Amino acid sequence: AQSVTQLDSQVPVFEEAPVELRCNYSSSVSVYLFWYVQYPNQGLQLLLKYLSGSTLVKGINGFEAEFNKSQTSFHLRKPSVHISDTAEYFCAVSEAGTASKLTFGTGTRLQVTL
Amino acid sequence: NAGVTQTPKFRILKIGQSMTLQCTQDMNHNYMYWYRQDPGMGLKLIYYSVGAGITDKGEVPNGYNVSRSTTEDFPLRLELAAPSQTSVYFCASTREGQPQHFGDGTRLSIL
């Protein structure tokens, strides 16, 4: 069975600093990988996705992530964060052929301060 | 485009009451899902559907029921509400190999 581990429950960072949110997964088959963002009292919005092809994927709001198959990781990065990036970030994995069901990590709270 | 629409947005129930959470999508997606989100736990899959008339259990189905009579609608039923079902519920939809689109959620409290 697939699983997702987000190693950091909270990440505090100053505005304009770089940030990396870590995500590791376990699966024995081909996977699709996603990062979603959730602002307070809202639903989940897709940040970026890896379905196939280039292992470096770019998403909205200046975020990017790199799929590393050997390390089973899909870390999210942004070179310079803004106050408005404060939110909860979820990594999720879906195995090919499983009706696109998602398994989510427990989330990372990114707190950006001045 | 409305996307995925959930109603109601908030609800307070008494223990033992029943209710239906509504979900509809206008993207002609064949796959639909119900998740619950509890603090620090991420999202857990309750039920999912791959098309009208076809539903299956997810990771945490106990205490819930679903039906899928049309492509657009996927209601979630709580028959005997329990305090453990206090949560935020999200509906989502997609097609094979594509990202899921989420509704804004229903915040449910059971007292």
mmCIF file of N, CA and C in Angstrom, chain B residues 22-65:
data_model
loop_
_atom_site.group_PDB
_atom_site.id
_atom_site.type_symbol
_atom_site.label_atom_id
_atom_site.label_comp_id
_atom_site.label_asym_id
_atom_site.label_seq_id
_atom_site.Cartn_x
_atom_site.Cartn_y
_atom_site.Cartn_z
ATOM 1 N N GLN B 22 -24.235 17.162 0.391
ATOM 2 C CA GLN B 22 -24.406 17.154 -1.053
ATOM 3 C C GLN B 22 -23.120 17.555 -1.779
ATOM 4 N N CYS B 23 -22.899 16.936 -2.931
ATOM 5 C CA CYS B 23 -21.748 17.262 -3.780
ATOM 6 C C CYS B 23 -22.170 17.124 -5.233
ATOM 7 N N THR B 24 -21.889 18.145 -6.020
ATOM 8 C CA THR B 24 -22.170 18.087 -7.443
ATOM 9 C C THR B 24 -21.017 18.712 -8.211
ATOM 10 N N GLN B 25 -20.720 18.141 -9.396
ATOM 11 C CA GLN B 25 -19.649 18.691 -10.233
ATOM 12 C C GLN B 25 -20.173 18.847 -11.659
ATOM 13 N N ASP B 26 -19.632 19.880 -12.339
ATOM 14 C CA ASP B 26 -20.116 20.188 -13.685
ATOM 15 C C ASP B 26 -19.029 20.005 -14.733
ATOM 16 N N MET B 27 -18.033 19.168 -14.430
ATOM 17 C CA MET B 27 -16.901 18.967 -15.331
ATOM 18 C C MET B 27 -16.971 17.627 -16.061
ATOM 19 N N ASN B 28 -18.070 16.920 -15.925
ATOM 20 C CA ASN B 28 -18.274 15.622 -16.555
ATOM 21 C C ASN B 28 -17.187 14.612 -16.157
ATOM 22 N N HIS B 29 -16.731 14.715 -14.917
ATOM 23 C CA HIS B 29 -15.732 13.773 -14.417
ATOM 24 C C HIS B 29 -16.404 12.462 -14.029
ATOM 25 N N ASN B 30 -15.762 11.345 -14.365
ATOM 26 C CA ASN B 30 -16.346 10.064 -13.992
ATOM 27 C C ASN B 30 -15.968 9.637 -12.571
ATOM 28 N N TYR B 31 -14.826 10.141 -12.058
ATOM 29 C CA TYR B 31 -14.402 9.758 -10.707
ATOM 30 C C TYR B 31 -14.803 10.822 -9.705
ATOM 31 N N MET B 32 -15.363 10.383 -8.568
ATOM 32 C CA MET B 32 -15.695 11.301 -7.479
ATOM 33 C C MET B 32 -15.317 10.676 -6.151
ATOM 34 N N TYR B 33 -15.050 11.540 -5.145
ATOM 35 C CA TYR B 33 -14.490 11.076 -3.880
ATOM 36 C C TYR B 33 -15.063 11.880 -2.717
ATOM 37 N N TRP B 34 -15.085 11.255 -1.543
ATOM 38 C CA TRP B 34 -15.346 11.952 -0.298
ATOM 39 C C TRP B 34 -14.172 11.707 0.652
ATOM 40 N N TYR B 35 -13.681 12.822 1.234
ATOM 41 C CA TYR B 35 -12.612 12.766 2.221
ATOM 42 C C TYR B 35 -13.084 13.443 3.497
ATOM 43 N N ARG B 36 -12.468 13.077 4.612
ATOM 44 C CA ARG B 36 -12.612 13.846 5.829
ATOM 45 C C ARG B 36 -11.236 14.337 6.259
ATOM 46 N N GLN B 37 -11.220 15.546 6.828
ATOM 47 C CA GLN B 37 -9.968 16.152 7.263
ATOM 48 C C GLN B 37 -10.057 16.453 8.746
ATOM 49 N N ASP B 38 -9.167 15.850 9.499
ATOM 50 C CA ASP B 38 -9.073 16.096 10.934
ATOM 51 C C ASP B 38 -7.725 16.735 11.231
ATOM 52 N N PRO B 39 -7.629 17.590 12.245
ATOM 53 C CA PRO B 39 -6.388 18.321 12.538
ATOM 54 C C PRO B 39 -5.184 17.389 12.670
ATOM 55 N N GLY B 40 -4.115 17.727 11.940
ATOM 56 C CA GLY B 40 -2.876 16.963 12.019
ATOM 57 C C GLY B 40 -2.910 15.606 11.359
ATOM 58 N N MET B 41 -4.015 15.278 10.676
ATOM 59 C CA MET B 41 -4.160 13.924 10.119
ATOM 60 C C MET B 41 -4.196 13.911 8.600
ATOM 61 N N GLY B 42 -4.154 15.052 7.965
ATOM 62 C CA GLY B 42 -4.300 15.067 6.521
ATOM 63 C C GLY B 42 -5.727 14.716 6.130
ATOM 64 N N LEU B 43 -5.912 14.252 4.906
ATOM 65 C CA LEU B 43 -7.226 13.864 4.413
ATOM 66 C C LEU B 43 -7.292 12.352 4.291
ATOM 67 N N LYS B 44 -8.405 11.784 4.730
ATOM 68 C CA LYS B 44 -8.618 10.344 4.649
ATOM 69 C C LYS B 44 -9.793 10.073 3.715
ATOM 70 N N LEU B 45 -9.639 9.090 2.843
ATOM 71 C CA LEU B 45 -10.680 8.753 1.872
ATOM 72 C C LEU B 45 -11.792 7.949 2.537
ATOM 73 N N ILE B 46 -13.039 8.413 2.374
ATOM 74 C CA ILE B 46 -14.185 7.729 2.960
ATOM 75 C C ILE B 46 -14.792 6.761 1.950
ATOM 76 N N TYR B 47 -15.230 7.277 0.817
ATOM 77 C CA TYR B 47 -15.796 6.507 -0.277
ATOM 78 C C TYR B 47 -15.383 7.150 -1.585
ATOM 79 N N TYR B 48 -15.444 6.351 -2.648
ATOM 80 C CA TYR B 48 -15.211 6.893 -3.968
ATOM 81 C C TYR B 48 -16.103 6.195 -4.989
ATOM 82 N N SER B 49 -16.169 6.800 -6.171
ATOM 83 C CA SER B 49 -17.016 6.265 -7.235
ATOM 84 C C SER B 49 -16.310 6.449 -8.578
ATOM 85 N N VAL B 50 -16.337 5.428 -9.414
ATOM 86 C CA VAL B 50 -15.710 5.511 -10.735
ATOM 87 C C VAL B 50 -16.736 5.768 -11.833
ATOM 88 N N GLY B 51 -17.995 5.884 -11.471
ATOM 89 C CA GLY B 51 -19.020 6.194 -12.447
ATOM 90 C C GLY B 51 -20.390 5.985 -11.844
ATOM 91 N N ALA B 52 -21.419 6.431 -12.547
ATOM 92 C CA ALA B 52 -22.791 6.290 -12.043
ATOM 93 C C ALA B 52 -23.092 4.825 -11.745
ATOM 94 N N GLY B 53 -23.632 4.579 -10.553
ATOM 95 C CA GLY B 53 -23.993 3.242 -10.130
ATOM 96 C C GLY B 53 -22.877 2.421 -9.535
ATOM 97 N N ILE B 54 -21.655 2.977 -9.463
ATOM 98 C CA ILE B 54 -20.501 2.223 -8.956
ATOM 99 C C ILE B 54 -19.845 2.999 -7.827
ATOM 100 N N THR B 55 -19.834 2.398 -6.624
ATOM 101 C CA THR B 55 -19.181 3.027 -5.483
ATOM 102 C C THR B 55 -18.332 1.988 -4.756
ATOM 103 N N ASP B 56 -17.363 2.475 -3.990
ATOM 104 C CA ASP B 56 -16.500 1.555 -3.244
ATOM 105 C C ASP B 56 -15.971 2.255 -2.007
ATOM 106 N N LYS B 57 -15.609 1.434 -1.003
ATOM 107 C CA LYS B 57 -15.123 1.968 0.254
ATOM 108 C C LYS B 57 -13.696 2.463 0.128
ATOM 109 N N GLY B 58 -13.421 3.508 0.916
ATOM 110 C CA GLY B 58 -12.064 3.992 1.052
ATOM 111 C C GLY B 58 -11.455 3.513 2.348
ATOM 112 N N GLU B 59 -10.643 4.351 2.950
ATOM 113 C CA GLU B 59 -9.906 3.974 4.155
ATOM 114 C C GLU B 59 -10.758 4.020 5.415
ATOM 115 N N VAL B 60 -11.732 4.950 5.483
ATOM 116 C CA VAL B 60 -12.517 5.154 6.712
ATOM 117 C C VAL B 60 -14.011 5.195 6.418
ATOM 118 N N PRO B 61 -14.630 4.102 5.939
ATOM 119 C CA PRO B 61 -16.032 4.159 5.504
ATOM 120 C C PRO B 61 -17.078 3.970 6.602
ATOM 121 N N ASN B 62 -16.667 3.499 7.781
ATOM 122 C CA ASN B 62 -17.652 3.141 8.803
ATOM 123 C C ASN B 62 -18.462 4.350 9.255
ATOM 124 N N GLY B 63 -19.785 4.177 9.274
ATOM 125 C CA GLY B 63 -20.685 5.240 9.702
ATOM 126 C C GLY B 63 -21.201 6.107 8.569
ATOM 127 N N TYR B 64 -20.795 5.794 7.348
ATOM 128 C CA TYR B 64 -21.179 6.590 6.177
ATOM 129 C C TYR B 64 -21.743 5.694 5.080
ATOM 130 N N ASN B 65 -22.562 6.304 4.219
ATOM 131 C CA ASN B 65 -23.036 5.648 3.012
ATOM 132 C C ASN B 65 -23.051 6.633 1.863
#
